[in-house]
PDB file of C-alpha atoms in Angstrom:
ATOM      1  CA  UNK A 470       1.616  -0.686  37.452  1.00  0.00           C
ATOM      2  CA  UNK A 471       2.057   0.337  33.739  1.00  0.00           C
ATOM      3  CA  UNK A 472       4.912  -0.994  31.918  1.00  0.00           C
ATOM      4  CA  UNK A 473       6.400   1.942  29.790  1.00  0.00           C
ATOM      5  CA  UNK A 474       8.882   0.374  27.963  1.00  0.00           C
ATOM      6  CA  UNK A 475      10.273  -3.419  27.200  1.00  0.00           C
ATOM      7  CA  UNK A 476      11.746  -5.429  30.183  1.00  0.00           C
ATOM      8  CA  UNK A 477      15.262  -4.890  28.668  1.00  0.00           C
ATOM      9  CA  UNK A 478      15.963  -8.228  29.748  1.00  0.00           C
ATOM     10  CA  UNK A 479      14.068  -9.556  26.766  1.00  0.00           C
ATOM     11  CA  UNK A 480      15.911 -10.385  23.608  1.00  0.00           C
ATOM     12  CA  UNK A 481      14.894  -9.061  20.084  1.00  0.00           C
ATOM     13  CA  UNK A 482      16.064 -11.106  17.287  1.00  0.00           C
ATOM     14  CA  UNK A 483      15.692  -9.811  13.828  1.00  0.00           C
ATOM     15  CA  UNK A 484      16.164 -13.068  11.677  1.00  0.00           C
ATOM     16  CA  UNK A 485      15.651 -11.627   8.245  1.00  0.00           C
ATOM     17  CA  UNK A 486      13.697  -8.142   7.393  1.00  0.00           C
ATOM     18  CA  UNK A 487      13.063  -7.096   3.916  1.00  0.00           C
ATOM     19  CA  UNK A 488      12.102  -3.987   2.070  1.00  0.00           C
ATOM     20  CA  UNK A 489      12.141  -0.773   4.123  1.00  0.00           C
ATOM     21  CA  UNK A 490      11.694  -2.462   7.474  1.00  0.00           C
ATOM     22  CA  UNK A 491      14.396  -1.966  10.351  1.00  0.00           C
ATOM     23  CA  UNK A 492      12.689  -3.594  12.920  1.00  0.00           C
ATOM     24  CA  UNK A 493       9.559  -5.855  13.666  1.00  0.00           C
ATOM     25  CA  UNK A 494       8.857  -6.306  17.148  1.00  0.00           C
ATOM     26  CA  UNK A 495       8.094  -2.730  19.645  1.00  0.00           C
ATOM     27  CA  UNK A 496       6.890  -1.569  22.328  1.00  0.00           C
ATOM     28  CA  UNK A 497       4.216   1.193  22.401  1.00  0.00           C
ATOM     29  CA  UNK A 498       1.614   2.495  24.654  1.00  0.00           C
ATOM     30  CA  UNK A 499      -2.330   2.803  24.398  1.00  0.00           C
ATOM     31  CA  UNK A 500      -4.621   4.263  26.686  1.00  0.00           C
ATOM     32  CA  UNK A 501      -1.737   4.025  29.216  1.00  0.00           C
ATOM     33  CA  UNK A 502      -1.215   0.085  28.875  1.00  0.00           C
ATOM     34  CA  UNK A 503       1.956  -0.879  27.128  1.00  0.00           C
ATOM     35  CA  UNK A 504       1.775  -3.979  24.990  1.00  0.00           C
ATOM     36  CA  UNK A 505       4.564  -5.809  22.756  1.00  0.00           C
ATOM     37  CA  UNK A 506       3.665  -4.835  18.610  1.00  0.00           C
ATOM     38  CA  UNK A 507       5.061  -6.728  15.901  1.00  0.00           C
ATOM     39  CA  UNK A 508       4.634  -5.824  12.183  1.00  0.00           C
ATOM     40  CA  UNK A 509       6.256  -6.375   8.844  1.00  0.00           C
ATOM     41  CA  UNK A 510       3.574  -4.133   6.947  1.00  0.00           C
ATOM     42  CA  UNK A 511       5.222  -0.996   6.143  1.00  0.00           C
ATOM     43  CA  UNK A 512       4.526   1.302   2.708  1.00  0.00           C
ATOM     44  CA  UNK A 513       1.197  -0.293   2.072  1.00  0.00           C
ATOM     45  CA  UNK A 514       3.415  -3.043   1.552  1.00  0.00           C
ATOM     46  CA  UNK A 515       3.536  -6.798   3.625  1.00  0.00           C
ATOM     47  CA  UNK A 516       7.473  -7.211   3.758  1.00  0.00           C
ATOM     48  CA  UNK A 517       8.752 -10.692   4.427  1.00  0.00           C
ATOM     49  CA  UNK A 518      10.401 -11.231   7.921  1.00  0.00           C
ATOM     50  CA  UNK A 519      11.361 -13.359  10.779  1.00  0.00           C
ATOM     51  CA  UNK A 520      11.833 -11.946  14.231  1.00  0.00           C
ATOM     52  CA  UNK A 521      11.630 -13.267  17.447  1.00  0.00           C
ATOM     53  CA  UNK A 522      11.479 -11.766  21.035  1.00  0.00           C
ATOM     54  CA  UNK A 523      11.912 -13.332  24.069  1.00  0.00           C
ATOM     55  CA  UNK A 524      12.402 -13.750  27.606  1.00  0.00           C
ATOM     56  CA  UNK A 525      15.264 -14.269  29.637  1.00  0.00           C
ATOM     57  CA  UNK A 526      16.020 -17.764  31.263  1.00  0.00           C
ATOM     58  CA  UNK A 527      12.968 -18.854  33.589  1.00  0.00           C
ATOM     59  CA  UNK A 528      13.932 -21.571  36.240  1.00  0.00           C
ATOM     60  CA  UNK A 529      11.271 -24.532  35.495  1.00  0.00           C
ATOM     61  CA  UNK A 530      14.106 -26.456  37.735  1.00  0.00           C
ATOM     62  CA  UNK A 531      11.041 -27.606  40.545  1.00  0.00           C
ATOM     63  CA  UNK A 532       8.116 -28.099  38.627  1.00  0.00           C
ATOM     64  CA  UNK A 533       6.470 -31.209  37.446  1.00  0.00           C
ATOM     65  CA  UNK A 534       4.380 -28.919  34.947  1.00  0.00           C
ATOM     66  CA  UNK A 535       4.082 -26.147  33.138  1.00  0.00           C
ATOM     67  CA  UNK A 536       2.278 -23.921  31.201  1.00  0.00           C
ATOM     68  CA  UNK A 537       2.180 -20.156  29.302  1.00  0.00           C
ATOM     69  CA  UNK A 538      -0.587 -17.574  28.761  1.00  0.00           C
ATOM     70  CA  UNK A 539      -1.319 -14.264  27.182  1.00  0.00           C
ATOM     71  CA  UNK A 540      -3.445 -11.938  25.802  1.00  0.00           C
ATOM     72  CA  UNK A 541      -2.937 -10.891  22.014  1.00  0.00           C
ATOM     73  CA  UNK A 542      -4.796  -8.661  19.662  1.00  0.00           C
ATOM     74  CA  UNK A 543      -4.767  -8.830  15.892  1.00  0.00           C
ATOM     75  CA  UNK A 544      -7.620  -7.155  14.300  1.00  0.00           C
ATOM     76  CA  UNK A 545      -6.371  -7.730  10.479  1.00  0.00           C
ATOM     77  CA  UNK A 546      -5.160 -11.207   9.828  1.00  0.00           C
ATOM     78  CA  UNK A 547      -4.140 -12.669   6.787  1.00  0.00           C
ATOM     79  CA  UNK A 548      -1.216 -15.034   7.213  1.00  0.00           C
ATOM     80  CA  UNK A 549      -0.797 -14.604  10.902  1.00  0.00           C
ATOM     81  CA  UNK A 550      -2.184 -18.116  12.419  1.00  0.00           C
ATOM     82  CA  UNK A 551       0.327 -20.025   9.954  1.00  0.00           C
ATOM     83  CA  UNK A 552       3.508 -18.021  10.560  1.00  0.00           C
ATOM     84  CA  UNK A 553       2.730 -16.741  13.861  1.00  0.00           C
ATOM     85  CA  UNK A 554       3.747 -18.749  17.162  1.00  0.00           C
ATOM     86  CA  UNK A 555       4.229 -19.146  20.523  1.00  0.00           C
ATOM     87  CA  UNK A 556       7.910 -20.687  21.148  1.00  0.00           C
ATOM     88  CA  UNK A 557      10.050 -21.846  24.139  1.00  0.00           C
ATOM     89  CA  UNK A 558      13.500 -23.604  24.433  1.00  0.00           C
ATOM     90  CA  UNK A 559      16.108 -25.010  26.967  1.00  0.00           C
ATOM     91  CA  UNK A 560      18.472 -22.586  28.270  1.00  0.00           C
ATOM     92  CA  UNK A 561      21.472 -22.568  25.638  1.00  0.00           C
ATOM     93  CA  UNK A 562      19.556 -24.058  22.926  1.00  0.00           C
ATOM     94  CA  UNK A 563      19.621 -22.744  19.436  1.00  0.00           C
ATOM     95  CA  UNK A 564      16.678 -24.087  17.977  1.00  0.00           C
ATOM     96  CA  UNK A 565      12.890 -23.016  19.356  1.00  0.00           C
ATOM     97  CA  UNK A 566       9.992 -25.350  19.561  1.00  0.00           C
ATOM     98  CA  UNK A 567       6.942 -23.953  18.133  1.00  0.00           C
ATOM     99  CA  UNK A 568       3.743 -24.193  20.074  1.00  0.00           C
ATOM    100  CA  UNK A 569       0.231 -23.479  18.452  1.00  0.00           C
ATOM    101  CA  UNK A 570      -1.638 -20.588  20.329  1.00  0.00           C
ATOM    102  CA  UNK A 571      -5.298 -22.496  21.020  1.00  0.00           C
ATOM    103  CA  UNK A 572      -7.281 -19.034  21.007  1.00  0.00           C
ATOM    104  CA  UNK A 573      -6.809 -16.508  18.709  1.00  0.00           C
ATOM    105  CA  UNK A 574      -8.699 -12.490  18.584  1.00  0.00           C
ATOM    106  CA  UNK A 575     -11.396 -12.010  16.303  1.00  0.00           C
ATOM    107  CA  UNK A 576     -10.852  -9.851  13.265  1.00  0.00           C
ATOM    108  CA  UNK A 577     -13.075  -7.084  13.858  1.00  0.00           C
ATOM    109  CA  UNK A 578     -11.696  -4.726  16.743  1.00  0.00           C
ATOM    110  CA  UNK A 579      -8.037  -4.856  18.528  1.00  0.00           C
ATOM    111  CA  UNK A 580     -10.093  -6.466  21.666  1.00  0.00           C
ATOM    112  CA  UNK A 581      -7.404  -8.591  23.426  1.00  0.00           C
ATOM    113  CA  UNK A 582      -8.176 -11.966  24.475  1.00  0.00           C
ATOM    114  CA  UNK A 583      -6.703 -14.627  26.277  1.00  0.00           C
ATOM    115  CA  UNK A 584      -4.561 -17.267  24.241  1.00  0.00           C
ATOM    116  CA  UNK A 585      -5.451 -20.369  26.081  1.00  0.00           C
ATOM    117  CA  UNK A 586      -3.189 -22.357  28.171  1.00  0.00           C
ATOM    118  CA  UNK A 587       0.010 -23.640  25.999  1.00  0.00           C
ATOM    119  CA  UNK A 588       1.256 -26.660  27.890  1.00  0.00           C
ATOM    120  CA  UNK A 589       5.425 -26.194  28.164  1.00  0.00           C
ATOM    121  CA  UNK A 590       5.329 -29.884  30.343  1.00  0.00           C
ATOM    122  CA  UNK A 591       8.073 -30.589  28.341  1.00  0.00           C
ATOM    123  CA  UNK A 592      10.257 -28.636  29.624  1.00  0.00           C
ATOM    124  CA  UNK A 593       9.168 -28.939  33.006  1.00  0.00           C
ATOM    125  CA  UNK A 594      12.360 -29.390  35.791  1.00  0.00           C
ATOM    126  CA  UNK A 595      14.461 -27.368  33.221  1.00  0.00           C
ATOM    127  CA  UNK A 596      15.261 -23.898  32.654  1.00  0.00           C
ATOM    128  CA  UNK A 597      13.775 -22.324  29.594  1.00  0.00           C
ATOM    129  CA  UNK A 598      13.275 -19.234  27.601  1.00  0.00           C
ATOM    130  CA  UNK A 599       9.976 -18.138  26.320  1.00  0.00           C
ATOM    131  CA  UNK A 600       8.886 -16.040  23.531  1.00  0.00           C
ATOM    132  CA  UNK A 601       7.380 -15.066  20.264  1.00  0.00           C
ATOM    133  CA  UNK A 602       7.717 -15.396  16.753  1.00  0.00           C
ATOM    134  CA  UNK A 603       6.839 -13.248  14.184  1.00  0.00           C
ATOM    135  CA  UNK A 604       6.917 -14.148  10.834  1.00  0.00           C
ATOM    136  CA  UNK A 605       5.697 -12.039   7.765  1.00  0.00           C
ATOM    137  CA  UNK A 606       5.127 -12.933   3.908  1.00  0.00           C
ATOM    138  CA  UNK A 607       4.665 -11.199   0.826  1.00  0.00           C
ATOM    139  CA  UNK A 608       0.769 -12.371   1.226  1.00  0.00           C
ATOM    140  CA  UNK A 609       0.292 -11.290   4.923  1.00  0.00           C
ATOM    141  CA  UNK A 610       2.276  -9.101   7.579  1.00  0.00           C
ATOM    142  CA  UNK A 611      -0.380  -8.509  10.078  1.00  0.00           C
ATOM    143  CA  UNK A 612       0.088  -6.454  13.315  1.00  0.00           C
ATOM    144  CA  UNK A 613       0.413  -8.443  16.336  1.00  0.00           C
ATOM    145  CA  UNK A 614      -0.540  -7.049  20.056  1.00  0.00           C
ATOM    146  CA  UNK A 615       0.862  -9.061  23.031  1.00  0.00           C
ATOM    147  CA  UNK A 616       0.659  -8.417  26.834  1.00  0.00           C
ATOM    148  CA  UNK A 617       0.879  -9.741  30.010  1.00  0.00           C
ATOM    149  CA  UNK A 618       2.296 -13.047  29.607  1.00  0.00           C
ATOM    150  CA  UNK A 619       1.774 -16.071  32.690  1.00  0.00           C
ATOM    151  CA  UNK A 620       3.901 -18.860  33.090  1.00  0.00           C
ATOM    152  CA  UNK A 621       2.138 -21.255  35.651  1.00  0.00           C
ATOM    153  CA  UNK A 622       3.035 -24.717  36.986  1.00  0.00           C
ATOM    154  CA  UNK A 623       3.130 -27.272  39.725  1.00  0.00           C
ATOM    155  CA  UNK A 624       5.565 -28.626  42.085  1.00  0.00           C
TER     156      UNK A 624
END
């Protein structure tokens, strides 16, 4: 099946946007696959931001370990493996933890690849939210391409 629009369970979060931007993260369709976008480079211009988008709570409650994956695209990248992330918290938690994405897409087409397992063992036997962040500088607001996120663990 073909998602055509955002699971409107998931939460944007617009931290800060600057210039002309009203919104970084979107959904949009290619080749009839929908995918999560996120970009801060509007009028030829790379407009500093911070957005997030996530998930609603996931029940971790019975596992002993866990773990996310995903496939992203990002064929232009300047700033996006600094300020870019893959994030999870506890259920009512304000604060995200940050978690580097091991595998990143080359720079020449929008070919998605898999990020690599991201190890949320941590927060195993709790219940969590997981997500994305965005984040955009004067130097760098690259386009971002997410889909068809995993999270995986043990009992």
């Amino acid at each position: 099946a073909t998602a055509t629009e955002l699971d409107p369970a998931w939460t944007i979060d617009n931290v800060s946007l600057s210039g002309s931007i009203t919104y970084v993260w979107s959904w949009k369709i290619y080749n009839n696959n929908g995918y999560l976008n996120a970009s801060a480079f509007a009028n030829s211009t790379a407009n500093p931001s911070l957005a997030y988008c996530y998930s609603p709570v996931i029940s971790l409650e019975d596992y002993t370990t866990a773990a996310m994956n995903f496939e992203h695209a990002a064929k232009f990248q300047t700033t996006i493996k600094e300020l870019c992330k893959a994030v999870v918290r506890e259920e009512g938690a304000a604060e995200w933890t940050e978690l580097d994405i091991p595998v990143w897409p080359g720079t020449t087409s929008w070919a998605f690849v898999n990020s690599g397992e991201i190890d949320l063992s941590a927060f195993a036997g709790k219940k969590v939210q997981v997500g994305f962040k965005y984040e955009s500088s004067a130097d760098g607001a690259d386009t971002w391409e997410i889909k068809n996120l995993n999270v995986t663990g043990s009992k």
